[in-house]
Amino acid sequence: MRLRALLDTDALGLRLLGGEDELDRAVRGVMTTDLKDPSRYLSGGELVLTGLAWRHAAADSEPFVRILAGAGVAALAAGEAELGDVPDDLILACARHRLPLFAVNESVAFATVTEHVVRQVSSERAGDLAAVVDRHRRMMTSGPAGGGPDVVLDLLGSDLDLRAWVLSPTGRPIAGSKLVGAALPADVGAELAAEHLAAMRTGRRGPHRVMVGTTTYSLFPILSSGRSASASRDVRETVLSDWLLAVEADAGDWPEERLDLLQGVTQLIAVERDRRDAARTVRRRLAQEVLELVQSGAAPAEIAARLRVAAPVLLPGLGAAPHWQVVVAGVEWEGGEIEGGPVAQSLLEEILVDPSTTGPEQSDRIAVAHTGTEAVALLALPAVSSEHDGSESGLLADTLLEAVRAPLSAGLNDDGRLTLGVSAAVHSAEGLRGALEEARHARRVAAARPGLVCAAGHQELASHVLLLPFVPDDVRRAFTARLLDPLRDYDRRHRAELIPTLEAFLDCDGSWTRCATRLHLHVNTLRYRVGRIEQLTGRDLSRLEDKLDFFLALRMS
């Protein structure tokens, strides 16, 4: 804003005392001070408000004004509440340094002036920034330019002091402000994503305001032009894969101009999202071709040839043929009217990116195909440990589940379910068919478990864990009740802790000494409890068969 505009606002009660020729100066901020030397807090362009408490004699005015002029402030406004009229020595000093001087009527609070200036400056900055955003969006629409969404988020930070991030549906930062301290903690990102997904499922219009700890965030949906244009589409088709813009501010009291600006930012980011989705077409086609070859029983040599074509696309610049891993996902919604394959495909393309990485380009190493009910991801691994060294490599089901369960559960909203199966890494085309079957079998194991988001990995397919989910519920209940209910009843009546003792005894492989140490018991006390368990159940914990029955009962309970 210009200094001249301050005089046109009667509510501010400002009276010009000097500097008529300088009223076209721009005001970029406001600061209140009574320090003799406030230079360390000045950056230029401010309207400085002062109550004159720094002035003890006429000689104090000259050095004070010299400091302000040297710092490049726009003008000085002196309050009349303490000294009455503004001293002549201050008026003369401002005239010598060509610094415009205003008198602030004693009936007007400095806070009133400050609020007005901040509001006007912020509005003008938002208008200027909106023009930049609109120009940037037009450039992005016609082709890559300007550095993508990071540039606009940096403008939000530098011009409006807004920290903002583009987040994936699981809260992974895709782009963000480069302000000092602007890194978003992973747990905060996940919580914001969960709140956003829950709000989208309930149909609330954005922005959604969320409090995390003591900080307020405003969440703006990012919808591509195709999806936003088709308002009739079911939100469940895209909610699990849409990005969001999180701004560290409360948008509830923002003017329409600023809200429009942020909507423009989301449109710009949507252009980047659409371009990236278009770039996935080649990888999707490669994955579909490989999947069809594997499922049709093609010769390993033919599959290997297709993989050699795919490797440079999925691992640009690495040069070496990678190892591969298969991830199978299924999304099921109540009613069955939404095809789960495309939903799972878009979802896998988001969640298979390492959560510790930032940026959309990380998904360039993932190719996902889909059938009607499931999606199959072909994950290229640039470096895998030797298959004989016993170490794990690639993606682990537990790691994937930990990263996605909380936010995606909010998006599933009790009427949807996501199940994931993860194969081991394979080192050749011959192993790809087995990896696909392994991942599908692991997903069936995950589907037999309770919960909205479940995953299972190849490690579990060689364990009793594979069998437990397929035990019928009535058999499960009868088996566990026969063995454990007598112990539970006894614990309720006597607080004997027989169940925890049984768990510890089995976990210690029947070692009396280790179990007693873990439970902080004397060995004789432990022997008494184990004897009571055997008496109540008619079993013998020295026999392998009875130990195994108790172990399975505890796992199924």
mmCIF file with all atom_site columns, C-alpha atoms in Angstrom, residues 73-244:
data_model
loop_
_atom_site.group_PDB
_atom_site.id
_atom_site.type_symbol
_atom_site.label_atom_id
_atom_site.label_alt_id
_atom_site.label_comp_id
_atom_site.label_asym_id
_atom_site.label_entity_id
_atom_site.label_seq_id
_atom_site.pdbx_PDB_ins_code
_atom_site.Cartn_x
_atom_site.Cartn_y
_atom_site.Cartn_z
_atom_site.occupancy
_atom_site.B_iso_or_equiv
_atom_site.pdbx_formal_charge
_atom_site.auth_seq_id
_atom_site.auth_comp_id
_atom_site.auth_asym_id
_atom_site.auth_atom_id
_atom_site.pdbx_PDB_model_num
ATOM 1   C CA . VAL A 1 73  ? 11.624  2.861   6.585   1.00 0.00 ? 73  VAL A CA 1
ATOM 2   C CA . ALA A 1 74  ? 8.666   4.304   4.715   1.00 0.00 ? 74  ALA A CA 1
ATOM 3   C CA . ALA A 1 75  ? 7.480   6.790   7.371   1.00 0.00 ? 75  ALA A CA 1
ATOM 4   C CA . LEU A 1 76  ? 7.289   7.606   11.080  1.00 0.00 ? 76  LEU A CA 1
ATOM 5   C CA . ALA A 1 77  ? 4.013   7.988   13.014  1.00 0.00 ? 77  ALA A CA 1
ATOM 6   C CA . ALA A 1 78  ? 4.309   9.586   16.472  1.00 0.00 ? 78  ALA A CA 1
ATOM 7   C CA . GLY A 1 79  ? 1.614   9.283   19.095  1.00 0.00 ? 79  GLY A CA 1
ATOM 8   C CA . GLU A 1 80  ? 0.245   12.335  20.881  1.00 0.00 ? 80  GLU A CA 1
ATOM 9   C CA . ALA A 1 81  ? -0.969  10.497  23.985  1.00 0.00 ? 81  ALA A CA 1
ATOM 10  C CA . GLU A 1 82  ? 2.197   11.055  26.103  1.00 0.00 ? 82  GLU A CA 1
ATOM 11  C CA . LEU A 1 83  ? 3.617   14.466  25.086  1.00 0.00 ? 83  LEU A CA 1
ATOM 12  C CA . GLY A 1 84  ? 0.625   16.075  23.439  1.00 0.00 ? 84  GLY A CA 1
ATOM 13  C CA . ASP A 1 85  ? 1.804   17.762  20.246  1.00 0.00 ? 85  ASP A CA 1
ATOM 14  C CA . VAL A 1 86  ? 4.693   16.177  18.378  1.00 0.00 ? 86  VAL A CA 1
ATOM 15  C CA . PRO A 1 87  ? 7.914   18.097  19.274  1.00 0.00 ? 87  PRO A CA 1
ATOM 16  C CA . ASP A 1 88  ? 9.299   20.540  16.709  1.00 0.00 ? 88  ASP A CA 1
ATOM 17  C CA . ASP A 1 89  ? 12.777  18.986  16.922  1.00 0.00 ? 89  ASP A CA 1
ATOM 18  C CA . LEU A 1 90  ? 11.356  15.693  15.652  1.00 0.00 ? 90  LEU A CA 1
ATOM 19  C CA . ILE A 1 91  ? 9.515   17.464  12.816  1.00 0.00 ? 91  ILE A CA 1
ATOM 20  C CA . LEU A 1 92  ? 12.743  19.231  11.745  1.00 0.00 ? 92  LEU A CA 1
ATOM 21  C CA . ALA A 1 93  ? 14.811  16.028  11.931  1.00 0.00 ? 93  ALA A CA 1
ATOM 22  C CA . CYS A 1 94  ? 12.313  14.197  9.700   1.00 0.00 ? 94  CYS A CA 1
ATOM 23  C CA . ALA A 1 95  ? 12.362  17.071  7.211   1.00 0.00 ? 95  ALA A CA 1
ATOM 24  C CA . ARG A 1 96  ? 16.201  16.974  7.028   1.00 0.00 ? 96  ARG A CA 1
ATOM 25  C CA . HIS A 1 97  ? 16.172  13.240  6.282   1.00 0.00 ? 97  HIS A CA 1
ATOM 26  C CA . ARG A 1 98  ? 13.124  13.408  3.952   1.00 0.00 ? 98  ARG A CA 1
ATOM 27  C CA . LEU A 1 99  ? 11.232  10.997  6.216   1.00 0.00 ? 99  LEU A CA 1
ATOM 28  C CA . PRO A 1 100 ? 7.439   11.468  6.126   1.00 0.00 ? 100 PRO A CA 1
ATOM 29  C CA . LEU A 1 101 ? 6.001   12.143  9.599   1.00 0.00 ? 101 LEU A CA 1
ATOM 30  C CA . PHE A 1 102 ? 2.453   11.554  10.838  1.00 0.00 ? 102 PHE A CA 1
ATOM 31  C CA . ALA A 1 103 ? 0.838   12.437  14.149  1.00 0.00 ? 103 ALA A CA 1
ATOM 32  C CA . VAL A 1 104 ? -1.434  9.771   15.660  1.00 0.00 ? 104 VAL A CA 1
ATOM 33  C CA . ASN A 1 105 ? -4.392  11.203  17.566  1.00 0.00 ? 105 ASN A CA 1
ATOM 34  C CA . GLU A 1 106 ? -4.451  10.212  21.237  1.00 0.00 ? 106 GLU A CA 1
ATOM 35  C CA . SER A 1 107 ? -7.894  8.622   20.738  1.00 0.00 ? 107 SER A CA 1
ATOM 36  C CA . VAL A 1 108 ? -6.504  6.064   18.255  1.00 0.00 ? 108 VAL A CA 1
ATOM 37  C CA . ALA A 1 109 ? -4.679  2.971   19.489  1.00 0.00 ? 109 ALA A CA 1
ATOM 38  C CA . PHE A 1 110 ? -1.516  1.874   17.740  1.00 0.00 ? 110 PHE A CA 1
ATOM 39  C CA . ALA A 1 111 ? -3.134  -1.552  17.434  1.00 0.00 ? 111 ALA A CA 1
ATOM 40  C CA . THR A 1 112 ? -5.827  -0.049  15.207  1.00 0.00 ? 112 THR A CA 1
ATOM 41  C CA . VAL A 1 113 ? -3.230  1.397   12.850  1.00 0.00 ? 113 VAL A CA 1
ATOM 42  C CA . THR A 1 114 ? -1.231  -1.826  12.878  1.00 0.00 ? 114 THR A CA 1
ATOM 43  C CA . GLU A 1 115 ? -4.243  -4.007  12.084  1.00 0.00 ? 115 GLU A CA 1
ATOM 44  C CA . HIS A 1 116 ? -5.273  -1.773  9.187   1.00 0.00 ? 116 HIS A CA 1
ATOM 45  C CA . VAL A 1 117 ? -1.816  -1.700  7.631   1.00 0.00 ? 117 VAL A CA 1
ATOM 46  C CA . VAL A 1 118 ? -1.273  -5.443  8.002   1.00 0.00 ? 118 VAL A CA 1
ATOM 47  C CA . ARG A 1 119 ? -4.659  -6.209  6.450   1.00 0.00 ? 119 ARG A CA 1
ATOM 48  C CA . GLN A 1 120 ? -4.061  -3.899  3.491   1.00 0.00 ? 120 GLN A CA 1
ATOM 49  C CA . VAL A 1 121 ? -0.510  -5.060  2.845   1.00 0.00 ? 121 VAL A CA 1
ATOM 50  C CA . SER A 1 122 ? -1.524  -8.707  3.109   1.00 0.00 ? 122 SER A CA 1
ATOM 51  C CA . SER A 1 123 ? -4.415  -8.201  0.707   1.00 0.00 ? 123 SER A CA 1
ATOM 52  C CA . GLU A 1 124 ? -2.206  -6.452  -1.853  1.00 0.00 ? 124 GLU A CA 1
ATOM 53  C CA . ARG A 1 125 ? 0.475   -9.111  -1.542  1.00 0.00 ? 125 ARG A CA 1
ATOM 54  C CA . ALA A 1 126 ? -2.159  -11.788 -2.033  1.00 0.00 ? 126 ALA A CA 1
ATOM 55  C CA . GLY A 1 127 ? -3.365  -10.002 -5.161  1.00 0.00 ? 127 GLY A CA 1
ATOM 56  C CA . ASP A 1 128 ? 0.173   -9.772  -6.560  1.00 0.00 ? 128 ASP A CA 1
ATOM 57  C CA . LEU A 1 129 ? 0.853   -13.378 -5.681  1.00 0.00 ? 129 LEU A CA 1
ATOM 58  C CA . ALA A 1 130 ? -2.442  -14.460 -7.243  1.00 0.00 ? 130 ALA A CA 1
ATOM 59  C CA . ALA A 1 131 ? -1.285  -12.955 -10.522 1.00 0.00 ? 131 ALA A CA 1
ATOM 60  C CA . VAL A 1 132 ? 1.982   -14.891 -10.252 1.00 0.00 ? 132 VAL A CA 1
ATOM 61  C CA . VAL A 1 133 ? 0.095   -18.098 -9.486  1.00 0.00 ? 133 VAL A CA 1
ATOM 62  C CA . ASP A 1 134 ? -2.270  -17.590 -12.420 1.00 0.00 ? 134 ASP A CA 1
ATOM 63  C CA . ARG A 1 135 ? 0.619   -16.888 -14.797 1.00 0.00 ? 135 ARG A CA 1
ATOM 64  C CA . HIS A 1 136 ? 2.499   -19.918 -13.471 1.00 0.00 ? 136 HIS A CA 1
ATOM 65  C CA . ARG A 1 137 ? -0.588  -22.117 -13.902 1.00 0.00 ? 137 ARG A CA 1
ATOM 66  C CA . ARG A 1 138 ? -0.983  -21.046 -17.539 1.00 0.00 ? 138 ARG A CA 1
ATOM 67  C CA . MET A 1 139 ? 2.673   -21.809 -18.189 1.00 0.00 ? 139 MET A CA 1
ATOM 68  C CA . MET A 1 140 ? 2.374   -25.213 -16.524 1.00 0.00 ? 140 MET A CA 1
ATOM 69  C CA . THR A 1 141 ? -0.714  -26.013 -18.596 1.00 0.00 ? 141 THR A CA 1
ATOM 70  C CA . SER A 1 142 ? 1.164   -25.458 -21.845 1.00 0.00 ? 142 SER A CA 1
ATOM 71  C CA . GLY A 1 143 ? 4.302   -27.283 -20.706 1.00 0.00 ? 143 GLY A CA 1
ATOM 72  C CA . PRO A 1 144 ? 6.749   -27.729 -17.831 1.00 0.00 ? 144 PRO A CA 1
ATOM 73  C CA . ALA A 1 145 ? 7.964   -24.359 -16.573 1.00 0.00 ? 145 ALA A CA 1
ATOM 74  C CA . GLY A 1 146 ? 8.869   -22.542 -13.421 1.00 0.00 ? 146 GLY A CA 1
ATOM 75  C CA . GLY A 1 147 ? 9.910   -25.476 -11.241 1.00 0.00 ? 147 GLY A CA 1
ATOM 76  C CA . GLY A 1 148 ? 6.500   -26.916 -10.408 1.00 0.00 ? 148 GLY A CA 1
ATOM 77  C CA . PRO A 1 149 ? 4.556   -26.509 -7.166  1.00 0.00 ? 149 PRO A CA 1
ATOM 78  C CA . ASP A 1 150 ? 7.666   -25.917 -5.024  1.00 0.00 ? 150 ASP A CA 1
ATOM 79  C CA . VAL A 1 151 ? 8.075   -22.457 -6.568  1.00 0.00 ? 151 VAL A CA 1
ATOM 80  C CA . VAL A 1 152 ? 4.552   -21.371 -5.660  1.00 0.00 ? 152 VAL A CA 1
ATOM 81  C CA . LEU A 1 153 ? 4.825   -22.800 -2.144  1.00 0.00 ? 153 LEU A CA 1
ATOM 82  C CA . ASP A 1 154 ? 8.024   -20.776 -1.720  1.00 0.00 ? 154 ASP A CA 1
ATOM 83  C CA . LEU A 1 155 ? 6.130   -17.669 -2.845  1.00 0.00 ? 155 LEU A CA 1
ATOM 84  C CA . LEU A 1 156 ? 3.460   -18.358 -0.239  1.00 0.00 ? 156 LEU A CA 1
ATOM 85  C CA . GLY A 1 157 ? 6.223   -18.466 2.336   1.00 0.00 ? 157 GLY A CA 1
ATOM 86  C CA . SER A 1 158 ? 8.179   -15.418 1.233   1.00 0.00 ? 158 SER A CA 1
ATOM 87  C CA . ASP A 1 159 ? 5.277   -13.098 0.386   1.00 0.00 ? 159 ASP A CA 1
ATOM 88  C CA . LEU A 1 160 ? 2.526   -14.193 2.799   1.00 0.00 ? 160 LEU A CA 1
ATOM 89  C CA . ASP A 1 161 ? 4.592   -15.948 5.480   1.00 0.00 ? 161 ASP A CA 1
ATOM 90  C CA . LEU A 1 162 ? 2.513   -19.113 4.990   1.00 0.00 ? 162 LEU A CA 1
ATOM 91  C CA . ARG A 1 163 ? 4.139   -22.495 5.512   1.00 0.00 ? 163 ARG A CA 1
ATOM 92  C CA . ALA A 1 164 ? 2.503   -25.036 3.211   1.00 0.00 ? 164 ALA A CA 1
ATOM 93  C CA . TRP A 1 165 ? 3.002   -28.612 2.027   1.00 0.00 ? 165 TRP A CA 1
ATOM 94  C CA . VAL A 1 166 ? 1.580   -30.883 -0.655  1.00 0.00 ? 166 VAL A CA 1
ATOM 95  C CA . LEU A 1 167 ? 0.887   -34.259 0.959   1.00 0.00 ? 167 LEU A CA 1
ATOM 96  C CA . SER A 1 168 ? 0.076   -37.708 -0.370  1.00 0.00 ? 168 SER A CA 1
ATOM 97  C CA . PRO A 1 169 ? -2.997  -39.548 0.999   1.00 0.00 ? 169 PRO A CA 1
ATOM 98  C CA . THR A 1 170 ? -0.763  -41.078 3.677   1.00 0.00 ? 170 THR A CA 1
ATOM 99  C CA . GLY A 1 171 ? 0.825   -37.749 4.648   1.00 0.00 ? 171 GLY A CA 1
ATOM 100 C CA . ARG A 1 172 ? 4.136   -38.096 2.774   1.00 0.00 ? 172 ARG A CA 1
ATOM 101 C CA . PRO A 1 173 ? 5.451   -34.623 1.744   1.00 0.00 ? 173 PRO A CA 1
ATOM 102 C CA . ILE A 1 174 ? 5.495   -34.297 -2.040  1.00 0.00 ? 174 ILE A CA 1
ATOM 103 C CA . ALA A 1 175 ? 6.419   -30.592 -2.074  1.00 0.00 ? 175 ALA A CA 1
ATOM 104 C CA . GLY A 1 176 ? 6.838   -27.992 0.634   1.00 0.00 ? 176 GLY A CA 1
ATOM 105 C CA . SER A 1 177 ? 7.958   -24.542 1.726   1.00 0.00 ? 177 SER A CA 1
ATOM 106 C CA . LYS A 1 178 ? 11.681  -23.995 2.073   1.00 0.00 ? 178 LYS A CA 1
ATOM 107 C CA . LEU A 1 179 ? 11.261  -21.631 5.020   1.00 0.00 ? 179 LEU A CA 1
ATOM 108 C CA . VAL A 1 180 ? 13.525  -22.260 7.994   1.00 0.00 ? 180 VAL A CA 1
ATOM 109 C CA . GLY A 1 181 ? 11.863  -24.805 10.259  1.00 0.00 ? 181 GLY A CA 1
ATOM 110 C CA . ALA A 1 182 ? 9.274   -25.736 7.641   1.00 0.00 ? 182 ALA A CA 1
ATOM 111 C CA . ALA A 1 183 ? 9.914   -29.482 7.754   1.00 0.00 ? 183 ALA A CA 1
ATOM 112 C CA . LEU A 1 184 ? 6.686   -31.299 8.604   1.00 0.00 ? 184 LEU A CA 1
ATOM 113 C CA . PRO A 1 185 ? 7.058   -34.159 11.118  1.00 0.00 ? 185 PRO A CA 1
ATOM 114 C CA . ALA A 1 186 ? 5.952   -37.520 9.733   1.00 0.00 ? 186 ALA A CA 1
ATOM 115 C CA . ASP A 1 187 ? 3.375   -38.087 12.478  1.00 0.00 ? 187 ASP A CA 1
ATOM 116 C CA . VAL A 1 188 ? 1.813   -34.669 11.832  1.00 0.00 ? 188 VAL A CA 1
ATOM 117 C CA . GLY A 1 189 ? 1.631   -35.362 8.091   1.00 0.00 ? 189 GLY A CA 1
ATOM 118 C CA . ALA A 1 190 ? -0.104  -38.692 8.730   1.00 0.00 ? 190 ALA A CA 1
ATOM 119 C CA . GLU A 1 191 ? -2.598  -37.080 11.107  1.00 0.00 ? 191 GLU A CA 1
ATOM 120 C CA . LEU A 1 192 ? -3.392  -34.297 8.637   1.00 0.00 ? 192 LEU A CA 1
ATOM 121 C CA . ALA A 1 193 ? -3.917  -36.851 5.857   1.00 0.00 ? 193 ALA A CA 1
ATOM 122 C CA . ALA A 1 194 ? -6.263  -38.872 8.074   1.00 0.00 ? 194 ALA A CA 1
ATOM 123 C CA . GLU A 1 195 ? -8.297  -35.777 8.974   1.00 0.00 ? 195 GLU A CA 1
ATOM 124 C CA . HIS A 1 196 ? -8.486  -34.778 5.321   1.00 0.00 ? 196 HIS A CA 1
ATOM 125 C CA . LEU A 1 197 ? -9.637  -38.225 4.180   1.00 0.00 ? 197 LEU A CA 1
ATOM 126 C CA . ALA A 1 198 ? -12.267 -38.373 6.917   1.00 0.00 ? 198 ALA A CA 1
ATOM 127 C CA . ALA A 1 199 ? -13.584 -34.940 5.921   1.00 0.00 ? 199 ALA A CA 1
ATOM 128 C CA . MET A 1 200 ? -13.727 -35.897 2.254   1.00 0.00 ? 200 MET A CA 1
ATOM 129 C CA . ARG A 1 201 ? -15.702 -39.048 3.056   1.00 0.00 ? 201 ARG A CA 1
ATOM 130 C CA . THR A 1 202 ? -18.307 -37.030 4.975   1.00 0.00 ? 202 THR A CA 1
ATOM 131 C CA . GLY A 1 203 ? -18.717 -34.648 2.048   1.00 0.00 ? 203 GLY A CA 1
ATOM 132 C CA . ARG A 1 204 ? -17.531 -31.515 3.853   1.00 0.00 ? 204 ARG A CA 1
ATOM 133 C CA . ARG A 1 205 ? -16.315 -28.724 1.592   1.00 0.00 ? 205 ARG A CA 1
ATOM 134 C CA . GLY A 1 206 ? -12.721 -27.610 1.914   1.00 0.00 ? 206 GLY A CA 1
ATOM 135 C CA . PRO A 1 207 ? -10.734 -26.053 3.338   1.00 0.00 ? 207 PRO A CA 1
ATOM 136 C CA . HIS A 1 208 ? -10.898 -28.302 6.402   1.00 0.00 ? 208 HIS A CA 1
ATOM 137 C CA . ARG A 1 209 ? -9.499  -26.756 9.585   1.00 0.00 ? 209 ARG A CA 1
ATOM 138 C CA . VAL A 1 210 ? -7.597  -29.126 11.881  1.00 0.00 ? 210 VAL A CA 1
ATOM 139 C CA . MET A 1 211 ? -5.835  -28.594 15.202  1.00 0.00 ? 211 MET A CA 1
ATOM 140 C CA . VAL A 1 212 ? -2.714  -30.714 15.808  1.00 0.00 ? 212 VAL A CA 1
ATOM 141 C CA . GLY A 1 213 ? -1.308  -29.984 19.231  1.00 0.00 ? 213 GLY A CA 1
ATOM 142 C CA . THR A 1 214 ? -1.456  -26.190 19.491  1.00 0.00 ? 214 THR A CA 1
ATOM 143 C CA . THR A 1 215 ? -1.121  -25.557 15.741  1.00 0.00 ? 215 THR A CA 1
ATOM 144 C CA . THR A 1 216 ? -4.017  -24.970 13.359  1.00 0.00 ? 216 THR A CA 1
ATOM 145 C CA . TYR A 1 217 ? -3.810  -26.233 9.775   1.00 0.00 ? 217 TYR A CA 1
ATOM 146 C CA . SER A 1 218 ? -6.144  -25.626 6.848   1.00 0.00 ? 218 SER A CA 1
ATOM 147 C CA . LEU A 1 219 ? -6.440  -28.496 4.373   1.00 0.00 ? 219 LEU A CA 1
ATOM 148 C CA . PHE A 1 220 ? -7.334  -27.886 0.722   1.00 0.00 ? 220 PHE A CA 1
ATOM 149 C CA . PRO A 1 221 ? -8.267  -30.789 -1.612  1.00 0.00 ? 221 PRO A CA 1
ATOM 150 C CA . ILE A 1 222 ? -6.267  -31.059 -4.830  1.00 0.00 ? 222 ILE A CA 1
ATOM 151 C CA . LEU A 1 223 ? -8.514  -32.353 -7.606  1.00 0.00 ? 223 LEU A CA 1
ATOM 152 C CA . SER A 1 224 ? -7.430  -32.819 -11.192 1.00 0.00 ? 224 SER A CA 1
ATOM 153 C CA . SER A 1 225 ? -9.367  -31.007 -13.885 1.00 0.00 ? 225 SER A CA 1
ATOM 154 C CA . GLY A 1 226 ? -11.003 -34.234 -15.040 1.00 0.00 ? 226 GLY A CA 1
ATOM 155 C CA . ARG A 1 227 ? -12.131 -35.273 -11.581 1.00 0.00 ? 227 ARG A CA 1
ATOM 156 C CA . SER A 1 228 ? -13.308 -31.862 -10.429 1.00 0.00 ? 228 SER A CA 1
ATOM 157 C CA . ALA A 1 229 ? -15.295 -31.454 -13.627 1.00 0.00 ? 229 ALA A CA 1
ATOM 158 C CA . SER A 1 230 ? -17.163 -34.679 -12.973 1.00 0.00 ? 230 SER A CA 1
ATOM 159 C CA . ALA A 1 231 ? -18.922 -33.878 -9.712  1.00 0.00 ? 231 ALA A CA 1
ATOM 160 C CA . SER A 1 232 ? -21.228 -36.850 -10.131 1.00 0.00 ? 232 SER A CA 1
ATOM 161 C CA . ARG A 1 233 ? -18.409 -39.367 -9.635  1.00 0.00 ? 233 ARG A CA 1
ATOM 162 C CA . ASP A 1 234 ? -18.348 -41.258 -6.379  1.00 0.00 ? 234 ASP A CA 1
ATOM 163 C CA . VAL A 1 235 ? -15.713 -39.791 -4.044  1.00 0.00 ? 235 VAL A CA 1
ATOM 164 C CA . ARG A 1 236 ? -14.600 -43.322 -3.187  1.00 0.00 ? 236 ARG A CA 1
ATOM 165 C CA . GLU A 1 237 ? -13.101 -43.689 -6.665  1.00 0.00 ? 237 GLU A CA 1
ATOM 166 C CA . THR A 1 238 ? -10.355 -41.143 -5.926  1.00 0.00 ? 238 THR A CA 1
ATOM 167 C CA . VAL A 1 239 ? -10.300 -40.333 -2.200  1.00 0.00 ? 239 VAL A CA 1
ATOM 168 C CA . LEU A 1 240 ? -7.567  -42.872 -1.415  1.00 0.00 ? 240 LEU A CA 1
ATOM 169 C CA . SER A 1 241 ? -5.149  -41.420 -3.959  1.00 0.00 ? 241 SER A CA 1
ATOM 170 C CA . ASP A 1 242 ? -5.844  -37.658 -4.018  1.00 0.00 ? 242 ASP A CA 1
ATOM 171 C CA . TRP A 1 243 ? -3.207  -35.178 -2.847  1.00 0.00 ? 243 TRP A CA 1
ATOM 172 C CA . LEU A 1 244 ? -3.949  -32.342 -0.419  1.00 0.00 ? 244 LEU A CA 1
#
